[in-house]
Coordinates of C-alpha atoms and ligand atoms in Angstrom, one line a residue:
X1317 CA 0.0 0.0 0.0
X1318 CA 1.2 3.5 -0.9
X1319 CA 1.6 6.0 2.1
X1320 CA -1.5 9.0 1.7
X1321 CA 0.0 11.8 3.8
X1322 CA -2.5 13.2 6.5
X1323 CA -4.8 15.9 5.6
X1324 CA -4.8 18.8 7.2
X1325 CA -6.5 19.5 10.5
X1326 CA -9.4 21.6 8.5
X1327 CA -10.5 18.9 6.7
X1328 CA -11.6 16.8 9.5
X1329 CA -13.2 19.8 11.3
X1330 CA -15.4 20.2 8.7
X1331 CA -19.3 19.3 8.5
X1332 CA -20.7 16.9 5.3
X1333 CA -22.7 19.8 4.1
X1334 CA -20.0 21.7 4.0
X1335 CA -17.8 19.3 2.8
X1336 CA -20.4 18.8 -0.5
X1337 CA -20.9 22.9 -0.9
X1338 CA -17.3 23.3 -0.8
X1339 CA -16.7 20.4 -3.6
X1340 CA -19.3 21.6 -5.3
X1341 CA -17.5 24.8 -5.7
X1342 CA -14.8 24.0 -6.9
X1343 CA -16.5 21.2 -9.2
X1344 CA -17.9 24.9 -10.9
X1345 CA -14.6 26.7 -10.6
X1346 CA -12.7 24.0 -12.3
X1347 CA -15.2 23.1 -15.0
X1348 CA -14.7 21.6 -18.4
X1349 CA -10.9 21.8 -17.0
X1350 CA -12.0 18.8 -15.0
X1351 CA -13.9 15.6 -15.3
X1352 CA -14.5 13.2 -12.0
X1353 CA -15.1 9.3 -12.6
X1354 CA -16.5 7.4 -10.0
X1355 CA -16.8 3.4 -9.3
X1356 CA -19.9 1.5 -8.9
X1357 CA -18.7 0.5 -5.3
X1358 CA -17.9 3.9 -4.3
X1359 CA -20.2 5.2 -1.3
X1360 CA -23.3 7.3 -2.6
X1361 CA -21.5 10.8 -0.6
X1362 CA -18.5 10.6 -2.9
X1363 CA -20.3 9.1 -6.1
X1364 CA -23.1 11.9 -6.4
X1365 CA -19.7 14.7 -7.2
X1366 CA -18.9 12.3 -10.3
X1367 CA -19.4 13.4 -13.8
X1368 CA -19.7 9.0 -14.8
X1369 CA -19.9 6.2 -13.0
X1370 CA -19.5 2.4 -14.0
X1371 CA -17.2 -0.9 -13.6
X1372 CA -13.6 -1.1 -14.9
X1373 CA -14.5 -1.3 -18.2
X1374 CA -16.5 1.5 -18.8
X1375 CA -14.6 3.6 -16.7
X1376 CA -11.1 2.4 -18.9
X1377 CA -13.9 3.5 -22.0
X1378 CA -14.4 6.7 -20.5
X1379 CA -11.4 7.6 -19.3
X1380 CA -9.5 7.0 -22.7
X1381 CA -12.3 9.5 -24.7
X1382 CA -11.4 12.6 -22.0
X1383 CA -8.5 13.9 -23.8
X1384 CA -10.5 17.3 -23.7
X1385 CA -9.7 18.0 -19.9
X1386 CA -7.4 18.5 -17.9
X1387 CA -7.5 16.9 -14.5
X1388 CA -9.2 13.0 -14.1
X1389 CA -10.1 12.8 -10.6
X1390 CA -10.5 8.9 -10.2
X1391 CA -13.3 7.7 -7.0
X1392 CA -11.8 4.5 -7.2
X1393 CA -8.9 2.3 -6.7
X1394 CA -5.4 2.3 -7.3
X1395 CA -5.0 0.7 -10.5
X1396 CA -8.1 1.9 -12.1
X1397 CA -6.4 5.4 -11.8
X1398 CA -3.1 3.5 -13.5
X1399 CA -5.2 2.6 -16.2
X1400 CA -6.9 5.7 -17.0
X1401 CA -3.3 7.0 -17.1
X1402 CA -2.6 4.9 -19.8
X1403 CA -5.5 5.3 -21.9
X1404 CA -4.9 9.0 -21.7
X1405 CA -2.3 11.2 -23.0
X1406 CA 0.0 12.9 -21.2
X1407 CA -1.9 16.0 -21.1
X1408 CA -4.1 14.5 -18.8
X1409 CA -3.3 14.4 -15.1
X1410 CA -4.9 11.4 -13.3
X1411 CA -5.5 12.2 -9.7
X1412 CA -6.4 9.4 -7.2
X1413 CA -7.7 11.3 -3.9
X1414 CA -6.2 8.8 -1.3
X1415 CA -3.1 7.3 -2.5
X1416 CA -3.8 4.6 0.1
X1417 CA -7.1 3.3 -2.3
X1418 CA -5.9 0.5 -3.3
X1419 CA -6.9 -3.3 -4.0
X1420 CA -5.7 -6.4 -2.6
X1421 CA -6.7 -8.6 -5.3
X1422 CA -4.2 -6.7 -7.3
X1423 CA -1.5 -6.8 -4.8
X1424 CA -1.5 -10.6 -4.9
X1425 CA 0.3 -10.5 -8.3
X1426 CA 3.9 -9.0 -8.2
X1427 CA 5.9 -8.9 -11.8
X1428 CA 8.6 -10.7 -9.9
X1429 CA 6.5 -13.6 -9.3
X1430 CA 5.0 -13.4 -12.8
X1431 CA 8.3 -13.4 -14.6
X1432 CA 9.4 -16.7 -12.6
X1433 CA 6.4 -18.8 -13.9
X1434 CA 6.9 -17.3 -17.1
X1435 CA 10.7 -19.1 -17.3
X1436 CA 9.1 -22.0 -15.6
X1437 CA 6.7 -22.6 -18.4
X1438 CA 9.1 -21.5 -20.7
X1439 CA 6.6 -18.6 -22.2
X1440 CA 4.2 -21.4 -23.9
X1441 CA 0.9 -20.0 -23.1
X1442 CA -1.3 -16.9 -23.1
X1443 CA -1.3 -14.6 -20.0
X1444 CA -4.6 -12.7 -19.7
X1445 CA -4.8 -10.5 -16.7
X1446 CA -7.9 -8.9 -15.1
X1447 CA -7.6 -5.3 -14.6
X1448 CA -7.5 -5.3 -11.5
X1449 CA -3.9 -5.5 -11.8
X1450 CA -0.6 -3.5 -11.2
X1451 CA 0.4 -1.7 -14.6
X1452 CA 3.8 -3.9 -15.0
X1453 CA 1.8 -7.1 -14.9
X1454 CA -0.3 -5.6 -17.8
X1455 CA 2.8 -4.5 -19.5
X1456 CA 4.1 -7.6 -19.3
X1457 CA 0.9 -9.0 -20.6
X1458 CA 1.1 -7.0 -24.0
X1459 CA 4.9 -8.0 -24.9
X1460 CA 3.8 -11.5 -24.1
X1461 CA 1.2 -11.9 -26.8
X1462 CA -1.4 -11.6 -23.8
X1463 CA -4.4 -9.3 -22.9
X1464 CA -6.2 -7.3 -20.0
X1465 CA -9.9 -8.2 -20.0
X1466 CA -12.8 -7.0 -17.5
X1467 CA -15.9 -9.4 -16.2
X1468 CA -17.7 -7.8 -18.2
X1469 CA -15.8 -9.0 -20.9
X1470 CA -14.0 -12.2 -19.8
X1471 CA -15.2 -14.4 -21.9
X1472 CA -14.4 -12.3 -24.9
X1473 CA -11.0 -12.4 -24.4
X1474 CA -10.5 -15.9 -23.1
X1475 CA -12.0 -16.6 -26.7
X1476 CA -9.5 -14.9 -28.3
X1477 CA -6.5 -16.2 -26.4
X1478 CA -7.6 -19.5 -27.3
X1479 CA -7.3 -18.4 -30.7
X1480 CA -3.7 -17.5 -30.3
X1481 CA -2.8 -20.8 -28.1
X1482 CA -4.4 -23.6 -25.9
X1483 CA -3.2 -22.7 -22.7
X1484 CA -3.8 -19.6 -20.9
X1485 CA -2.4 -18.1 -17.5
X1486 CA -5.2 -16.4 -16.1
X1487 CA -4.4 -13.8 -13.1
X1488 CA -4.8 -12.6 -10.4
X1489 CA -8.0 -13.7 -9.3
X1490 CA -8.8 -17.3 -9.6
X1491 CA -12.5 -17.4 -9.4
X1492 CA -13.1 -15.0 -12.4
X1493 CA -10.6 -17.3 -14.1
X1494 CA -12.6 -20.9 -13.0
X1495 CA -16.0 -19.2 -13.8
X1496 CA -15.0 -17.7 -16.9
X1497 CA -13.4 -21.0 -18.2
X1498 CA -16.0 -22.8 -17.2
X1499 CA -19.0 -21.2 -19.0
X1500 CA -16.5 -21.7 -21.6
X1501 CA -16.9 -25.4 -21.1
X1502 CA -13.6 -26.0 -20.1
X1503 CA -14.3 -28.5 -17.2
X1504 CA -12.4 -28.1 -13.9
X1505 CA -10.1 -30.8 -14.3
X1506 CA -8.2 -28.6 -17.2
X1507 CA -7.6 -25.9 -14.6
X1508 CA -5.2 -26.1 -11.9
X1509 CA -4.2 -23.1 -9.4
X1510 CA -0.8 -21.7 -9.7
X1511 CA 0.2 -20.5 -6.1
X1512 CA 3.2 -17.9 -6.4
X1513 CA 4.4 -18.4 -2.3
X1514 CA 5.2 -22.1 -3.0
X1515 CA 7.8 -23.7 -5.1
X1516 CA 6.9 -24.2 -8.5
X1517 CA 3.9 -22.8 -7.6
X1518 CA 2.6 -26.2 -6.0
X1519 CA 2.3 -28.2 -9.1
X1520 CA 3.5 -31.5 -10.5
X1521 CA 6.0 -30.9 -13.6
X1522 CA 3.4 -32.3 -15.9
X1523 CA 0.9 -29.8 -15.1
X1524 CA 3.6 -27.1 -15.9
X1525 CA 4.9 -28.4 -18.7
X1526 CA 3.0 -28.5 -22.5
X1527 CA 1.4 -30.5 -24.0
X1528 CA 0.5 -31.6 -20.2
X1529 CA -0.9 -35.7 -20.0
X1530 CA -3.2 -34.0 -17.8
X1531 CA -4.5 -31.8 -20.6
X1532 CA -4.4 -28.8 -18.4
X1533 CA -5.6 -25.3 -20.2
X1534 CA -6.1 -23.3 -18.0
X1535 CA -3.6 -22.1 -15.3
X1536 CA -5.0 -20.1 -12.3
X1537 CA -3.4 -17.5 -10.1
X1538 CA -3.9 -17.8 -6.9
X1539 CA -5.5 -14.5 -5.8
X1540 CA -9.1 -13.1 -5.0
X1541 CA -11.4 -10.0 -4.2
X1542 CA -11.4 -10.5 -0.4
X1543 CA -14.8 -8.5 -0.2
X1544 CA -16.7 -11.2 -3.1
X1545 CA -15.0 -14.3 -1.1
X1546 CA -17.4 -13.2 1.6
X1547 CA -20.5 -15.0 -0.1
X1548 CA -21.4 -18.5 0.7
X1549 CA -23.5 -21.1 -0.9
X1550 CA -25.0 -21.7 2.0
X1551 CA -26.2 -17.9 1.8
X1552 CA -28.0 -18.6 -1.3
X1553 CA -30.1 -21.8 0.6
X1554 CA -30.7 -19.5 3.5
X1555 CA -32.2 -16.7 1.2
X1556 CA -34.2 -19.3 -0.9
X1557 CA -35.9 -21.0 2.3
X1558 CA -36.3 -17.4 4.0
X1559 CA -38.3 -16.6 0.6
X1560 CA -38.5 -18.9 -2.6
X1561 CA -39.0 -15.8 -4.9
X1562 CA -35.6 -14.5 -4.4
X1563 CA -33.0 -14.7 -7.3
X1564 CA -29.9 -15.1 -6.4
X1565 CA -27.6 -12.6 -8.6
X1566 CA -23.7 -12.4 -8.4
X1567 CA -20.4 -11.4 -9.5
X1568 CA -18.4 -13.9 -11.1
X1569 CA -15.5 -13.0 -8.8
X1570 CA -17.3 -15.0 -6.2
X1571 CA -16.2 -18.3 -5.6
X1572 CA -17.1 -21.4 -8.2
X1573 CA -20.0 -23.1 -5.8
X1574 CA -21.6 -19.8 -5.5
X1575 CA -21.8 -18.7 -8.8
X1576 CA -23.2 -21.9 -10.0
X1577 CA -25.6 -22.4 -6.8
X1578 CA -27.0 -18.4 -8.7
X1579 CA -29.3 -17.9 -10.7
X1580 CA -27.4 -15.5 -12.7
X1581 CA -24.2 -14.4 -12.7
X1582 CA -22.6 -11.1 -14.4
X1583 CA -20.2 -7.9 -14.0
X1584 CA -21.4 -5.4 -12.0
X1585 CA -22.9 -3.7 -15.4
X1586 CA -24.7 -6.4 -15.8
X1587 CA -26.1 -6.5 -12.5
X1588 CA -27.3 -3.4 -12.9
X1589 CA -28.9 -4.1 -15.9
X1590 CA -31.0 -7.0 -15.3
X1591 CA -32.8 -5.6 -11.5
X1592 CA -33.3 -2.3 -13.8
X1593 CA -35.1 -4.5 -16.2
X1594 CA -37.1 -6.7 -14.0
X1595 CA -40.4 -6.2 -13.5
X1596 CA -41.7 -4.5 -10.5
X1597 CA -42.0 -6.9 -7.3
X1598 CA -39.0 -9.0 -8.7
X1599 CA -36.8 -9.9 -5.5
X1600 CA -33.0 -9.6 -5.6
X1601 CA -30.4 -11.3 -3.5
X1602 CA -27.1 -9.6 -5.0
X1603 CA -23.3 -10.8 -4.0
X1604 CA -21.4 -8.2 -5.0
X1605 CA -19.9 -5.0 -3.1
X1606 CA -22.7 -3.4 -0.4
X1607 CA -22.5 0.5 -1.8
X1608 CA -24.1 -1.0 -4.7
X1609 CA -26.6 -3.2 -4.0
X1610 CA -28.0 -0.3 -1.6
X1611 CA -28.0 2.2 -4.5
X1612 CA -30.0 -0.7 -6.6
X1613 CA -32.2 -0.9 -3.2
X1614 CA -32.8 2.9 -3.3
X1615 CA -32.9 3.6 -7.2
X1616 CA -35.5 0.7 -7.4
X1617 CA -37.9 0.9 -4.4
X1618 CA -41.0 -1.1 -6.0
X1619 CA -38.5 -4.4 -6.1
X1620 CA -36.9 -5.9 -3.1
X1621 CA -33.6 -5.5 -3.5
X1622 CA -31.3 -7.2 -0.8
X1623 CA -27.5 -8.2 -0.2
X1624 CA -26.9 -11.9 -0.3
X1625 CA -25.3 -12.1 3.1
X1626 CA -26.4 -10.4 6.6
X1627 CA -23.0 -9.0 7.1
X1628 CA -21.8 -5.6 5.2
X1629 CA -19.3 -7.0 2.5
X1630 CA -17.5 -3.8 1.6
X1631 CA -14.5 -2.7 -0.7
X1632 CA -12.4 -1.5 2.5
X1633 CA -9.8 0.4 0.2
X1634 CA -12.2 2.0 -2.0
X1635 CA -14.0 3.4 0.6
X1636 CA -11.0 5.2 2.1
X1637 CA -12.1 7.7 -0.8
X1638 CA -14.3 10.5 0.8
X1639 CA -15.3 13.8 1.1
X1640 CA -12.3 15.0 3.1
X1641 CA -9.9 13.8 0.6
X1642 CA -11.8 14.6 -2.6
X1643 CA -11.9 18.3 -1.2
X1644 CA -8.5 18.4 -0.7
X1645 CA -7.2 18.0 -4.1
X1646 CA -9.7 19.8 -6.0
X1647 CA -8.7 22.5 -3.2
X1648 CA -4.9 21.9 -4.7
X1649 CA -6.1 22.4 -8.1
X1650 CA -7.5 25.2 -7.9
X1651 CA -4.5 26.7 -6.1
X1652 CA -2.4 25.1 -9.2
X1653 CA -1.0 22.4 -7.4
X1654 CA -1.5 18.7 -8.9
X1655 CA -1.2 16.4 -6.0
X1656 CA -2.0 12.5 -5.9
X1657 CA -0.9 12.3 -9.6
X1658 CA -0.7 8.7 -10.9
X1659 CA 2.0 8.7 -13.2
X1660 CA 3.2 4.8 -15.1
X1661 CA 6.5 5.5 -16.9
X1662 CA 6.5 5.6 -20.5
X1663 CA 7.8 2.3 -21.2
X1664 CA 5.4 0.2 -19.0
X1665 CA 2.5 2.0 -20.4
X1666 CA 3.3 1.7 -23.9
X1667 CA 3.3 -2.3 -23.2
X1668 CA 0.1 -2.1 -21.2
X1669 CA -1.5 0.3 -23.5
X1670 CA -1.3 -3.3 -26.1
X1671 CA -3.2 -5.3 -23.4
X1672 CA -5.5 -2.8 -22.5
X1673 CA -6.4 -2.1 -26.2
X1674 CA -7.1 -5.9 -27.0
X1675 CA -9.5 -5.6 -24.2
X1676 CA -11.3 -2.4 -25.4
X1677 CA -11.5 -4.4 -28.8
X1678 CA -12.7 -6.9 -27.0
X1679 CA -15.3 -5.2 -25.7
X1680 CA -19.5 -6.6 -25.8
X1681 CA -22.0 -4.4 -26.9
X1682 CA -23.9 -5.4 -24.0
X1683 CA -22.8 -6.7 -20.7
X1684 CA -23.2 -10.3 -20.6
X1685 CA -24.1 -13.7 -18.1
X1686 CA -21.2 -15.7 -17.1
X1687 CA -23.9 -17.9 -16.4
Ligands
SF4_2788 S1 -14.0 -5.1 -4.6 FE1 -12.3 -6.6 -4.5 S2 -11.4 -6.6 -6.6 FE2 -12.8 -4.7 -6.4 S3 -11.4 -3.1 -5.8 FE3 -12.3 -4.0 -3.9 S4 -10.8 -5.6 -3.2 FE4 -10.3 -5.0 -5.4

């Protein structure tokens, strides 16, 4: 995690209305100079200042059409700010308003480890890595024949890889990977998890090595989302015997037995999309992030809209973005001070600018079911 300096004492003495008349202010003051982009699982007090919302995949959209301004105040994690850097030129400063926002699915990939499977398998296979990823893994991604893809657009781009090669290292998280794959109809003994903390990453030579007896396609990186591991199978019984009409919706960075005890599973766009398009009285239990499924609760008040488990399953690191801190550098703006900038030197960027394009092209019209 990156150290966010303290703010100054002002900040904190200051009340929420004053907070949101004061970035509101300098929202006007800055204007087209500026453009704010704010993630799905941000909370509503920070989300309500942005000039877009969405997942990583239309915020990477966004981001790369706003050559126009100046300043891209990013409501979201650390390497969502990265890759709006990318996608941008350098006119464009990208600003992440706590520098401690960041996401520990992401930091359970390190290029170091990356690089030593990569000799290990002797660089005969695909790497596709989820966004949610530090910019050197992506980089190396894109001068290893690889891609960046989305869940909203997974399955996309594992069809393409397998168009370039049947085997693909999937990373960091290894329940997007497993679910992806196996919508895919790859079944689950052609995927094995690849564990970076133990030797050879916990696998027999012949599941490295290619073409494996054990006809292994799919290697998996052992990482998750810790807030999407919180939902249970049992969670989906409990909700069904409390009330038979509930559908059980997720993200398909829950794990395996969830997603295929669901009804439906999908990106966070897609979530959205299908309660907005159920009919009224249609019940919801939803596993993904809590800031969200309350905003679905509130936009959609004639359906019942409820998290999937009792307990609050919240994005701890995105949620260190608030009001104090998105005053702050607006404040620095306008004073012509850039602070928080996100900056990935040229070289990286231009290799993860390749695997973030193949995921842009990559991209459905529509978000789509994993399952
Ligand atoms: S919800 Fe999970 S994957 Fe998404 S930013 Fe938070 S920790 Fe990372």
């Amino acid at each position: 995690m990156i150290f966010q300096p303290p703010l100054l004492a002002k900040y904190h003495g200051m009340a929420d209305d004053d907070l949101a008349s004061a970035i509101a202010d300098r929202k006007h003051q800055l204007g087209q100079r500026l453009v704010i982009l704010g993630h799905h699982y941000q909370q509503d007090e920070v989300i309500r200042f942005a000039d877009f919302d969405g997942d990583s995949l239309k915020l990477a959209q966004i981001g790369a059409r706003q050559d126009g301004a100046e300043f891209i105040v990013f409501c979201g994690v650390h390497f969502m700010a990265e890759s709006t850097d990318i996608l941008t030129s350098d006119a464009v400063k990208v600003i992440l308003p706590d520098l401690s926002a960041g996401c520990s699915m992401a930091d359970m990939a390190d290029i170091d480890q990356l690089e030593e499977v990569w000799d290990l398998l002797g660089g005969d296979i695909i790497p596709i890595t989820y966004v949610n990823s530090a910019a050197s893994i992506k980089a190396f991604c894109g001068a290893h024949g690889g891609a960046c893809c989305t869940s909203s657009n997974a399955q996309q781009v594992l069809k393409w890889a397998f168009t370039r090669g049947d085997r693909i290292l999937f990373l960091p998280d290894q329940h997007l990977g497993r679910n992806t794959a196996y919508a895919m109809r790859v079944p689950l003994e052609d995927m094995v998890v690849y564990d970076p903390h133990k030797p050879r990453g916990g696998l027999s030579r012949a599941d490295m090595l290619h073409p494996a007896p054990g006809k292994v396609k799919v290697l998996l990186w052992k990482g998750h989302c810790s807030v999407h591991m919180l939902f249970r199978k049992e969670q989906c019984d409990e909700i069904r015997r409390i009330d038979p009409e509930y559908k059980v919706l997720v993200h398909p960075e829950c794990s395996w037995d969830v997603v295929q005890d669901a009804d439906l599973a999908g990106s966070t766009e897609f979530i959205i999309r299908t309660v907005a398009e159920s009919p009224e009285g249609s019940k919801w239990a939803i596993g993904t992030e809590v800031h969200l499924v309350s905003r679905l609760a509130a936009r959609f008040p004639k359906k019942s809209v409820r998290s999937l488990a009792g307990i609050q399953c919240l994005c701890t690191t995105m949620y260190r973005i608030d009001m104090r801190h998105l005053l702050w550098v607006l404040d620095e703006l306008a004073e012509g001070r850039v602070v928080n900038q996100i900056k990935v030197d040229p070289e990286t960027s231009r290799l993860a600018t390749v695997a973030l394009e193949r995921m842009l092209e990559n991209a459905p019209a529509q978000p789509t079911a994993i399952k």
